[in-house]
PDB file of C-alpha atoms and ligand atoms in Angstrom:
ATOM      1  CA  UNK W   1      22.210-106.261-135.553  1.00  0.00           C
ATOM      2  CA  UNK W   2      19.150-107.873-134.024  1.00  0.00           C
ATOM      3  CA  UNK W   3      18.114-111.488-133.588  1.00  0.00           C
ATOM      4  CA  UNK W   4      14.851-111.546-135.549  1.00  0.00           C
ATOM      5  CA  UNK W   5      14.386-113.989-138.433  1.00  0.00           C
ATOM      6  CA  UNK W   6      15.374-112.485-141.774  1.00  0.00           C
ATOM      7  CA  UNK W   7      12.704-113.320-144.358  1.00  0.00           C
ATOM      8  CA  UNK W   8      14.294-111.335-147.166  1.00  0.00           C
ATOM      9  CA  UNK W   9      12.251-109.160-149.543  1.00  0.00           C
ATOM     10  CA  UNK W  10       8.504-109.463-149.925  1.00  0.00           C
ATOM     11  CA  UNK W  11       5.431-107.543-150.967  1.00  0.00           C
ATOM     12  CA  UNK W  12       1.966-106.928-149.636  1.00  0.00           C
ATOM     13  CA  UNK W  13      -0.344-109.480-151.279  1.00  0.00           C
ATOM     14  CA  UNK W  14      -3.102-107.646-153.167  1.00  0.00           C
ATOM     15  CA  UNK W  15      -6.316-109.007-154.688  1.00  0.00           C
ATOM     16  CA  UNK W  16      -5.375-108.510-158.403  1.00  0.00           C
ATOM     17  CA  UNK W  17      -2.380-110.804-157.852  1.00  0.00           C
ATOM     18  CA  UNK W  18      -4.039-113.638-155.874  1.00  0.00           C
ATOM     19  CA  UNK W  19      -4.528-115.986-158.851  1.00  0.00           C
ATOM     20  CA  UNK W  20      -1.076-115.361-160.351  1.00  0.00           C
ATOM     21  CA  UNK W  21       0.669-115.975-157.037  1.00  0.00           C
ATOM     22  CA  UNK W  22      -1.215-119.186-156.277  1.00  0.00           C
ATOM     23  CA  UNK W  23      -1.079-120.605-159.784  1.00  0.00           C
ATOM     24  CA  UNK W  24       2.482-119.693-160.797  1.00  0.00           C
ATOM     25  CA  UNK W  25       4.402-119.395-157.476  1.00  0.00           C
ATOM     26  CA  UNK W  26       6.433-116.390-158.701  1.00  0.00           C
ATOM     27  CA  UNK W  27       9.831-115.496-157.257  1.00  0.00           C
ATOM     28  CA  UNK W  28       9.219-113.751-153.933  1.00  0.00           C
ATOM     29  CA  UNK W  29      10.743-114.376-150.517  1.00  0.00           C
ATOM     30  CA  UNK W  30       7.589-113.801-148.481  1.00  0.00           C
ATOM     31  CA  UNK W  31       4.186-112.129-148.462  1.00  0.00           C
ATOM     32  CA  UNK W  32       2.544-109.702-146.099  1.00  0.00           C
ATOM     33  CA  UNK W  33      -1.221-110.222-145.894  1.00  0.00           C
ATOM     34  CA  UNK W  34      -3.685-107.590-144.777  1.00  0.00           C
ATOM     35  CA  UNK W  35      -5.247-109.337-141.793  1.00  0.00           C
ATOM     36  CA  UNK W  36      -8.785-108.013-142.208  1.00  0.00           C
ATOM     37  CA  UNK W  37      -9.067-109.268-145.813  1.00  0.00           C
ATOM     38  CA  UNK W  38      -8.762-112.823-144.514  1.00  0.00           C
ATOM     39  CA  UNK W  39     -10.700-112.563-141.274  1.00  0.00           C
ATOM     40  CA  UNK W  40     -13.584-114.713-142.492  1.00  0.00           C
ATOM     41  CA  UNK W  41     -14.756-118.228-141.699  1.00  0.00           C
ATOM     42  CA  UNK W  42     -14.361-119.684-145.188  1.00  0.00           C
ATOM     43  CA  UNK W  43     -14.557-119.147-148.945  1.00  0.00           C
ATOM     44  CA  UNK W  44     -12.084-117.644-151.402  1.00  0.00           C
ATOM     45  CA  UNK W  45      -9.928-115.698-148.885  1.00  0.00           C
ATOM     46  CA  UNK W  46      -9.253-118.870-146.920  1.00  0.00           C
ATOM     47  CA  UNK W  47      -8.369-120.760-150.105  1.00  0.00           C
ATOM     48  CA  UNK W  48      -6.007-117.931-151.038  1.00  0.00           C
ATOM     49  CA  UNK W  49      -4.241-117.786-147.705  1.00  0.00           C
ATOM     50  CA  UNK W  50      -3.890-121.574-147.703  1.00  0.00           C
ATOM     51  CA  UNK W  51      -2.465-121.551-151.238  1.00  0.00           C
ATOM     52  CA  UNK W  52       0.039-118.804-150.476  1.00  0.00           C
ATOM     53  CA  UNK W  53       1.032-120.403-147.205  1.00  0.00           C
ATOM     54  CA  UNK W  54       2.019-123.611-149.025  1.00  0.00           C
ATOM     55  CA  UNK W  55       4.871-121.874-150.845  1.00  0.00           C
ATOM     56  CA  UNK W  56       5.821-118.779-148.844  1.00  0.00           C
ATOM     57  CA  UNK W  57       6.205-117.516-145.290  1.00  0.00           C
ATOM     58  CA  UNK W  58       3.498-114.982-144.460  1.00  0.00           C
ATOM     59  CA  UNK W  59       3.157-112.124-142.009  1.00  0.00           C
ATOM     60  CA  UNK W  60      -0.207-110.713-140.964  1.00  0.00           C
ATOM     61  CA  UNK W  61      -0.462-106.922-141.093  1.00  0.00           C
ATOM     62  CA  UNK W  62      -3.579-105.417-139.518  1.00  0.00           C
ATOM     63  CA  UNK W  63      -5.238-102.014-139.679  1.00  0.00           C
ATOM     64  CA  UNK W  64      -8.023-102.382-137.100  1.00  0.00           C
ATOM     65  CA  UNK W  65      -6.435-102.953-133.707  1.00  0.00           C
ATOM     66  CA  UNK W  66      -6.814 -99.240-132.873  1.00  0.00           C
ATOM     67  CA  UNK W  67      -4.218 -99.702-130.184  1.00  0.00           C
ATOM     68  CA  UNK W  68      -4.105 -95.991-129.332  1.00  0.00           C
ATOM     69  CA  UNK W  69      -7.848 -95.498-128.831  1.00  0.00           C
ATOM     70  CA  UNK W  70      -9.451 -94.884-125.468  1.00  0.00           C
ATOM     71  CA  UNK W  71     -12.200 -97.355-126.351  1.00  0.00           C
ATOM     72  CA  UNK W  72     -11.733-100.814-124.849  1.00  0.00           C
ATOM     73  CA  UNK W  73      -9.794-103.188-127.098  1.00  0.00           C
ATOM     74  CA  UNK W  74     -12.197-105.010-129.395  1.00  0.00           C
ATOM     75  CA  UNK W  75     -12.097-108.503-127.870  1.00  0.00           C
ATOM     76  CA  UNK W  76     -13.958-110.118-130.783  1.00  0.00           C
ATOM     77  CA  UNK W  77     -11.366-108.781-133.202  1.00  0.00           C
ATOM     78  CA  UNK W  78      -8.541-109.883-130.938  1.00  0.00           C
ATOM     79  CA  UNK W  79      -9.886-113.393-130.564  1.00  0.00           C
ATOM     80  CA  UNK W  80     -10.424-113.668-134.329  1.00  0.00           C
ATOM     81  CA  UNK W  81      -6.832-112.537-134.770  1.00  0.00           C
ATOM     82  CA  UNK W  82      -5.626-115.182-132.320  1.00  0.00           C
ATOM     83  CA  UNK W  83      -7.654-117.851-134.146  1.00  0.00           C
ATOM     84  CA  UNK W  84      -6.189-116.794-137.496  1.00  0.00           C
ATOM     85  CA  UNK W  85      -2.685-116.919-136.046  1.00  0.00           C
ATOM     86  CA  UNK W  86      -3.261-120.459-134.778  1.00  0.00           C
ATOM     87  CA  UNK W  87      -4.661-121.562-138.120  1.00  0.00           C
ATOM     88  CA  UNK W  88      -2.214-119.933-140.538  1.00  0.00           C
ATOM     89  CA  UNK W  89       0.930-119.637-138.429  1.00  0.00           C
ATOM     90  CA  UNK W  90       2.188-116.277-139.678  1.00  0.00           C
ATOM     91  CA  UNK W  91       5.828-115.589-138.937  1.00  0.00           C
ATOM     92  CA  UNK W  92       4.640-112.474-137.168  1.00  0.00           C
ATOM     93  CA  UNK W  93       1.702-110.135-136.610  1.00  0.00           C
ATOM     94  CA  UNK W  94       1.798-106.357-136.914  1.00  0.00           C
ATOM     95  CA  UNK W  95      -0.473-103.324-136.663  1.00  0.00           C
ATOM     96  CA  UNK W  96      -0.085 -99.564-136.416  1.00  0.00           C
ATOM     97  CA  UNK W  97       0.830 -97.120-133.674  1.00  0.00           C
ATOM     98  CA  UNK W  98      -2.360 -95.124-134.067  1.00  0.00           C
ATOM     99  CA  UNK W  99      -6.041 -95.004-133.301  1.00  0.00           C
ATOM    100  CA  UNK W 100      -8.766 -95.649-135.866  1.00  0.00           C
ATOM    101  CA  UNK W 101     -11.869 -94.664-133.946  1.00  0.00           C
ATOM    102  CA  UNK W 102     -13.373 -93.681-130.639  1.00  0.00           C
ATOM    103  CA  UNK W 103     -16.801 -93.876-128.986  1.00  0.00           C
ATOM    104  CA  UNK W 104     -17.567 -96.972-131.051  1.00  0.00           C
ATOM    105  CA  UNK W 105     -17.103 -95.118-134.353  1.00  0.00           C
ATOM    106  CA  UNK W 106     -14.565 -96.233-136.950  1.00  0.00           C
ATOM    107  CA  UNK W 107     -12.839 -93.456-138.907  1.00  0.00           C
ATOM    108  CA  UNK W 108     -11.224 -95.935-141.337  1.00  0.00           C
ATOM    109  CA  UNK W 109      -8.013 -93.979-141.086  1.00  0.00           C
ATOM    110  CA  UNK W 110      -4.786 -94.368-139.141  1.00  0.00           C
ATOM    111  CA  UNK W 111      -4.781 -91.350-136.831  1.00  0.00           C
ATOM    112  CA  UNK W 112      -1.637 -90.185-135.023  1.00  0.00           C
ATOM    113  CA  UNK W 113      -1.417 -89.931-131.242  1.00  0.00           C
ATOM    114  CA  UNK W 114      -0.297 -87.102-129.000  1.00  0.00           C
ATOM    115  CA  UNK W 115       3.295 -87.882-128.064  1.00  0.00           C
ATOM    116  CA  UNK W 116       2.996 -87.642-124.283  1.00  0.00           C
ATOM    117  CA  UNK W 117       4.016 -89.776-121.321  1.00  0.00           C
ATOM    118  CA  UNK W 118       0.348 -90.498-120.597  1.00  0.00           C
ATOM    119  CA  UNK W 119      -0.334 -91.690-124.159  1.00  0.00           C
ATOM    120  CA  UNK W 120       2.769 -93.861-124.246  1.00  0.00           C
ATOM    121  CA  UNK W 121       1.855 -95.645-121.003  1.00  0.00           C
ATOM    122  CA  UNK W 122      -1.718 -96.086-122.259  1.00  0.00           C
ATOM    123  CA  UNK W 123      -0.637 -97.586-125.590  1.00  0.00           C
ATOM    124  CA  UNK W 124       2.093 -99.749-124.064  1.00  0.00           C
ATOM    125  CA  UNK W 125      -0.361-101.239-121.561  1.00  0.00           C
ATOM    126  CA  UNK W 126      -2.740-102.105-124.407  1.00  0.00           C
ATOM    127  CA  UNK W 127       0.014-103.640-126.534  1.00  0.00           C
ATOM    128  CA  UNK W 128       0.921-105.849-123.560  1.00  0.00           C
ATOM    129  CA  UNK W 129      -2.750-106.857-123.262  1.00  0.00           C
ATOM    130  CA  UNK W 130      -2.806-107.853-126.945  1.00  0.00           C
ATOM    131  CA  UNK W 131       0.482-109.733-126.654  1.00  0.00           C
ATOM    132  CA  UNK W 132      -0.852-111.620-123.644  1.00  0.00           C
ATOM    133  CA  UNK W 133      -3.896-112.809-125.597  1.00  0.00           C
ATOM    134  CA  UNK W 134      -1.855-113.717-128.686  1.00  0.00           C
ATOM    135  CA  UNK W 135       0.908-115.296-126.644  1.00  0.00           C
ATOM    136  CA  UNK W 136       3.571-113.571-128.740  1.00  0.00           C
ATOM    137  CA  UNK W 137       5.198-110.245-129.377  1.00  0.00           C
ATOM    138  CA  UNK W 138       3.660-108.037-132.046  1.00  0.00           C
ATOM    139  CA  UNK W 139       5.214-105.367-134.242  1.00  0.00           C
ATOM    140  CA  UNK W 140       3.935-101.813-134.205  1.00  0.00           C
ATOM    141  CA  UNK W 141       4.366 -99.516-137.182  1.00  0.00           C
ATOM    142  CA  UNK W 142       4.963 -95.769-137.337  1.00  0.00           C
ATOM    143  CA  UNK W 143       2.199 -94.075-139.371  1.00  0.00           C
ATOM    144  CA  UNK W 144       2.259 -91.130-141.758  1.00  0.00           C
ATOM    145  CA  UNK W 145       0.575 -87.949-140.490  1.00  0.00           C
ATOM    146  CA  UNK W 146      -0.497 -84.498-141.587  1.00  0.00           C
ATOM    147  CA  UNK W 147      -1.134 -82.846-138.237  1.00  0.00           C
ATOM    148  CA  UNK W 148       0.392 -82.948-134.794  1.00  0.00           C
ATOM    149  CA  UNK W 149      -0.871 -82.320-131.272  1.00  0.00           C
ATOM    150  CA  UNK W 150       0.077 -79.138-129.403  1.00  0.00           C
ATOM    151  CA  UNK W 151       0.130 -81.259-126.247  1.00  0.00           C
ATOM    152  CA  UNK W 152       3.020 -83.475-127.460  1.00  0.00           C
ATOM    153  CA  UNK W 153       6.053 -83.357-125.201  1.00  0.00           C
ATOM    154  CA  UNK W 154       8.093 -86.020-127.034  1.00  0.00           C
ATOM    155  CA  UNK W 155       9.256 -86.315-130.622  1.00  0.00           C
ATOM    156  CA  UNK W 156       7.679 -89.027-132.761  1.00  0.00           C
ATOM    157  CA  UNK W 157      10.862 -91.123-132.668  1.00  0.00           C
ATOM    158  CA  UNK W 158      11.179 -90.774-128.873  1.00  0.00           C
ATOM    159  CA  UNK W 159       7.554 -91.855-128.535  1.00  0.00           C
ATOM    160  CA  UNK W 160       7.934 -94.871-130.841  1.00  0.00           C
ATOM    161  CA  UNK W 161      11.109 -96.053-129.123  1.00  0.00           C
ATOM    162  CA  UNK W 162       9.617 -95.562-125.646  1.00  0.00           C
ATOM    163  CA  UNK W 163       6.394 -97.418-126.499  1.00  0.00           C
ATOM    164  CA  UNK W 164       8.365-100.379-127.866  1.00  0.00           C
ATOM    165  CA  UNK W 165      10.516-100.453-124.757  1.00  0.00           C
ATOM    166  CA  UNK W 166       7.625-100.091-122.313  1.00  0.00           C
ATOM    167  CA  UNK W 167       5.448-102.673-124.110  1.00  0.00           C
ATOM    168  CA  UNK W 168       8.361-104.982-124.938  1.00  0.00           C
ATOM    169  CA  UNK W 169       7.158-105.201-128.534  1.00  0.00           C
ATOM    170  CA  UNK W 170       8.969-105.009-131.848  1.00  0.00           C
ATOM    171  CA  UNK W 171       8.908-102.215-134.420  1.00  0.00           C
ATOM    172  CA  UNK W 172       7.849-102.279-138.041  1.00  0.00           C
ATOM    173  CA  UNK W 173       9.698 -99.233-139.305  1.00  0.00           C
ATOM    174  CA  UNK W 174       8.051 -97.730-142.375  1.00  0.00           C
ATOM    175  CA  UNK W 175      10.855 -95.878-144.139  1.00  0.00           C
ATOM    176  CA  UNK W 176       8.469 -94.040-146.447  1.00  0.00           C
ATOM    177  CA  UNK W 177       6.396 -92.845-143.474  1.00  0.00           C
ATOM    178  CA  UNK W 178       9.525 -91.495-141.808  1.00  0.00           C
ATOM    179  CA  UNK W 179      10.353 -89.617-145.012  1.00  0.00           C
ATOM    180  CA  UNK W 180       6.787 -88.297-145.448  1.00  0.00           C
ATOM    181  CA  UNK W 181       6.547 -87.137-141.826  1.00  0.00           C
ATOM    182  CA  UNK W 182      10.018 -85.561-141.895  1.00  0.00           C
ATOM    183  CA  UNK W 183       8.857 -83.393-144.793  1.00  0.00           C
ATOM    184  CA  UNK W 184       5.370 -82.680-143.427  1.00  0.00           C
ATOM    185  CA  UNK W 185       6.534 -81.844-139.906  1.00  0.00           C
ATOM    186  CA  UNK W 186       9.973 -80.453-140.716  1.00  0.00           C
ATOM    187  CA  UNK W 187      12.279 -82.838-138.875  1.00  0.00           C
ATOM    188  CA  UNK W 188      15.420 -84.682-139.903  1.00  0.00           C
ATOM    189  CA  UNK W 189      14.572 -88.167-141.224  1.00  0.00           C
ATOM    190  CA  UNK W 190      18.113 -89.447-140.625  1.00  0.00           C
ATOM    191  CA  UNK W 191      17.935 -88.395-136.989  1.00  0.00           C
ATOM    192  CA  UNK W 192      14.680 -90.355-136.606  1.00  0.00           C
ATOM    193  CA  UNK W 193      16.328 -93.482-138.033  1.00  0.00           C
ATOM    194  CA  UNK W 194      19.350 -93.061-135.779  1.00  0.00           C
ATOM    195  CA  UNK W 195      17.161 -92.721-132.661  1.00  0.00           C
ATOM    196  CA  UNK W 196      15.308 -96.026-133.021  1.00  0.00           C
ATOM    197  CA  UNK W 197      16.839 -98.904-131.013  1.00  0.00           C
ATOM    198  CA  UNK W 198      18.409-101.488-133.336  1.00  0.00           C
ATOM    199  CA  UNK W 199      17.285-104.460-131.257  1.00  0.00           C
ATOM    200  CA  UNK W 200      13.584-103.548-131.683  1.00  0.00           C
ATOM    201  CA  UNK W 201      13.321-103.276-135.477  1.00  0.00           C
ATOM    202  CA  UNK W 202      11.976-106.484-137.010  1.00  0.00           C
ATOM    203  CA  UNK W 203      10.669-105.272-140.379  1.00  0.00           C
ATOM    204  CA  UNK W 204      10.865-102.380-142.843  1.00  0.00           C
ATOM    205  CA  UNK W 205       8.150-101.073-145.124  1.00  0.00           C
ATOM    206  CA  UNK W 206       8.809 -99.306-148.393  1.00  0.00           C
ATOM    207  CA  UNK W 207       6.134 -97.525-150.441  1.00  0.00           C
ATOM    208  CA  UNK W 208       5.507 -94.644-152.801  1.00  0.00           C
ATOM    209  CA  UNK W 209       3.830 -91.347-151.973  1.00  0.00           C
ATOM    210  CA  UNK W 210       2.523 -88.271-153.788  1.00  0.00           C
ATOM    211  CA  UNK W 211       4.276 -84.918-153.687  1.00  0.00           C
ATOM    212  CA  UNK W 212       1.742 -82.111-153.313  1.00  0.00           C
ATOM    213  CA  UNK W 213       4.347 -79.389-153.003  1.00  0.00           C
ATOM    214  CA  UNK W 214       3.612 -78.161-149.506  1.00  0.00           C
ATOM    215  CA  UNK W 215       3.062 -81.654-148.170  1.00  0.00           C
ATOM    216  CA  UNK W 216       3.602 -85.305-149.060  1.00  0.00           C
ATOM    217  CA  UNK W 217       0.634 -87.679-149.161  1.00  0.00           C
ATOM    218  CA  UNK W 218       1.215 -91.329-148.263  1.00  0.00           C
ATOM    219  CA  UNK W 219      -0.833 -92.888-151.061  1.00  0.00           C
ATOM    220  CA  UNK W 220       0.977 -96.184-151.795  1.00  0.00           C
ATOM    221  CA  UNK W 221       0.253 -95.696-155.498  1.00  0.00           C
ATOM    222  CA  UNK W 222       3.704 -94.839-156.851  1.00  0.00           C
ATOM    223  CA  UNK W 223       7.139 -96.450-157.108  1.00  0.00           C
ATOM    224  CA  UNK W 224       9.511 -95.824-154.201  1.00  0.00           C
ATOM    225  CA  UNK W 225      11.136 -92.400-154.617  1.00  0.00           C
ATOM    226  CA  UNK W 226      14.903 -92.155-154.919  1.00  0.00           C
ATOM    227  CA  UNK W 227      15.121 -90.128-151.684  1.00  0.00           C
ATOM    228  CA  UNK W 228      13.262 -92.909-149.845  1.00  0.00           C
ATOM    229  CA  UNK W 229      15.683 -95.477-151.280  1.00  0.00           C
ATOM    230  CA  UNK W 230      18.468 -93.315-149.892  1.00  0.00           C
ATOM    231  CA  UNK W 231      16.850 -93.317-146.460  1.00  0.00           C
ATOM    232  CA  UNK W 232      16.375 -97.107-146.742  1.00  0.00           C
ATOM    233  CA  UNK W 233      20.107 -97.487-147.314  1.00  0.00           C
ATOM    234  CA  UNK W 234      20.756 -95.270-144.304  1.00  0.00           C
ATOM    235  CA  UNK W 235      18.475 -97.560-142.256  1.00  0.00           C
ATOM    236  CA  UNK W 236      20.227-100.683-143.602  1.00  0.00           C
ATOM    237  CA  UNK W 237      23.566 -99.305-142.458  1.00  0.00           C
ATOM    238  CA  UNK W 238      22.171 -98.849-138.942  1.00  0.00           C
ATOM    239  CA  UNK W 239      19.926-101.905-138.580  1.00  0.00           C
ATOM    240  CA  UNK W 240      21.598-104.445-140.883  1.00  0.00           C
ATOM    241  CA  UNK W 241      19.558-107.209-142.522  1.00  0.00           C
ATOM    242  CA  UNK W 242      15.908-106.481-141.744  1.00  0.00           C
ATOM    243  CA  UNK W 243      13.004-108.209-143.522  1.00  0.00           C
ATOM    244  CA  UNK W 244      11.498-105.729-145.962  1.00  0.00           C
ATOM    245  CA  UNK W 245       8.152-105.548-147.728  1.00  0.00           C
ATOM    246  CA  UNK W 246       6.776-103.258-150.411  1.00  0.00           C
ATOM    247  CA  UNK W 247       3.301-101.735-149.979  1.00  0.00           C
ATOM    248  CA  UNK W 248       1.261-100.774-153.032  1.00  0.00           C
ATOM    249  CA  UNK W 249      -2.474-100.225-152.380  1.00  0.00           C
ATOM    250  CA  UNK W 250      -3.942 -98.103-155.155  1.00  0.00           C
ATOM    251  CA  UNK W 251      -3.564 -98.158-158.954  1.00  0.00           C
ATOM    252  CA  UNK W 252      -1.940-101.531-158.395  1.00  0.00           C
ATOM    253  CA  UNK W 253       0.512-102.464-161.169  1.00  0.00           C
ATOM    254  CA  UNK W 254       1.376-105.836-162.653  1.00  0.00           C
ATOM    255  CA  UNK W 255       2.918-108.240-160.173  1.00  0.00           C
ATOM    256  CA  UNK W 256       6.244-108.142-162.028  1.00  0.00           C
ATOM    257  CA  UNK W 257       6.586-104.450-161.186  1.00  0.00           C
ATOM    258  CA  UNK W 258       6.334-105.273-157.477  1.00  0.00           C
ATOM    259  CA  UNK W 259       8.860-108.063-158.011  1.00  0.00           C
ATOM    260  CA  UNK W 260      11.237-105.528-159.555  1.00  0.00           C
ATOM    261  CA  UNK W 261      10.924-103.241-156.508  1.00  0.00           C
ATOM    262  CA  UNK W 262      11.522-106.163-154.142  1.00  0.00           C
ATOM    263  CA  UNK W 263      14.610-107.073-156.197  1.00  0.00           C
ATOM    264  CA  UNK W 264      15.811-103.501-156.043  1.00  0.00           C
ATOM    265  CA  UNK W 265      15.472-103.625-152.246  1.00  0.00           C
ATOM    266  CA  UNK W 266      17.490-106.848-152.267  1.00  0.00           C
ATOM    267  CA  UNK W 267      20.140-105.281-154.494  1.00  0.00           C
ATOM    268  CA  UNK W 268      20.479-102.206-152.271  1.00  0.00           C
ATOM    269  CA  UNK W 269      20.519-104.402-149.168  1.00  0.00           C
ATOM    270  CA  UNK W 270      23.243-106.628-150.586  1.00  0.00           C
ATOM    271  CA  UNK W 271      25.391-103.669-151.585  1.00  0.00           C
ATOM    272  CA  UNK W 272      24.856-101.783-148.336  1.00  0.00           C
ATOM    273  CA  UNK W 273      24.952-104.596-145.789  1.00  0.00           C
ATOM    274  CA  UNK W 274      27.154-107.189-147.492  1.00  0.00           C
ATOM    275  CA  UNK W 275      29.191-104.851-149.674  1.00  0.00           C
ATOM    276  CA  UNK W 276      28.424-106.892-152.778  1.00  0.00           C
ATOM    277  CA  UNK W 277      25.403-107.651-154.942  1.00  0.00           C
ATOM    278  CA  UNK W 278      24.608-110.366-157.462  1.00  0.00           C
ATOM    279  CA  UNK W 279      25.178-109.108-160.968  1.00  0.00           C
ATOM    280  CA  UNK W 280      22.562-111.338-162.590  1.00  0.00           C
ATOM    281  CA  UNK W 281      19.577-109.754-160.857  1.00  0.00           C
ATOM    282  CA  UNK W 282      17.734-107.452-163.189  1.00  0.00           C
ATOM    283  CA  UNK W 283      16.620-104.456-161.159  1.00  0.00           C
ATOM    284  CA  UNK W 284      15.608-102.303-164.112  1.00  0.00           C
ATOM    285  CA  UNK W 285      12.011-101.135-164.271  1.00  0.00           C
TER     286      UNK W 285
HETATM  287 FE1  FE2 U 301       3.563 -99.153-143.881  1.00  0.00          FE
END
């Protein structure tokens, strides 16, 4: 078990649901907000974040830190992030263990890193730099990938664990990404889970992907697959109660469908971690 706050079961807040969430305060433990969607001085996004913040804890989940790049860290972005954190007081701030551009160009994609000693020291140093500016620990998330570097000398799970240790940061463990990468790169997903230090894992992600036969594509446009639920339960047995959020980014369904997935996560958590689950929670979809 670790000592992080347990927020329960939340979802990523998406634009089609803004009005419903603010106006009806639906049942949900917490919301994860995509940082960049709210990184503006005023207007509707600020009203939305203020409205959500009144009723729910929020976490800020970014996609633009590009922590693995060899470009200097974008100080404007970092200072905007720090200002947002002061203003909205998220429970925590996360981004991805990846790079999103180099030479000043943005690829708008979360690119994997070579898993080498040099890369891990580089990334860890930059995470420390970010944490120093923010004055708090951040969470870094494992990304899905479709290629790997011939120069890698470590496994992905060794790299993730070593970066977290070296940077003294927390981990946002995306269970679906572990599953997708295990299939795409031919490793054992359970072994990955079992190799991540318990005391570093502060949050789980769950999402749906597409099966293209020879590879899995991390599209966040489907329900969570049964095999990923199984891996989630495996992770719950190792890590215990870890705050979980559902990501759904394309072909976004009605909010109640996301609620049902969050409730299913709660149900599986309660059965796996506590050995009992409430019978009155409807987890059917
Ligand atoms: Fe994720």
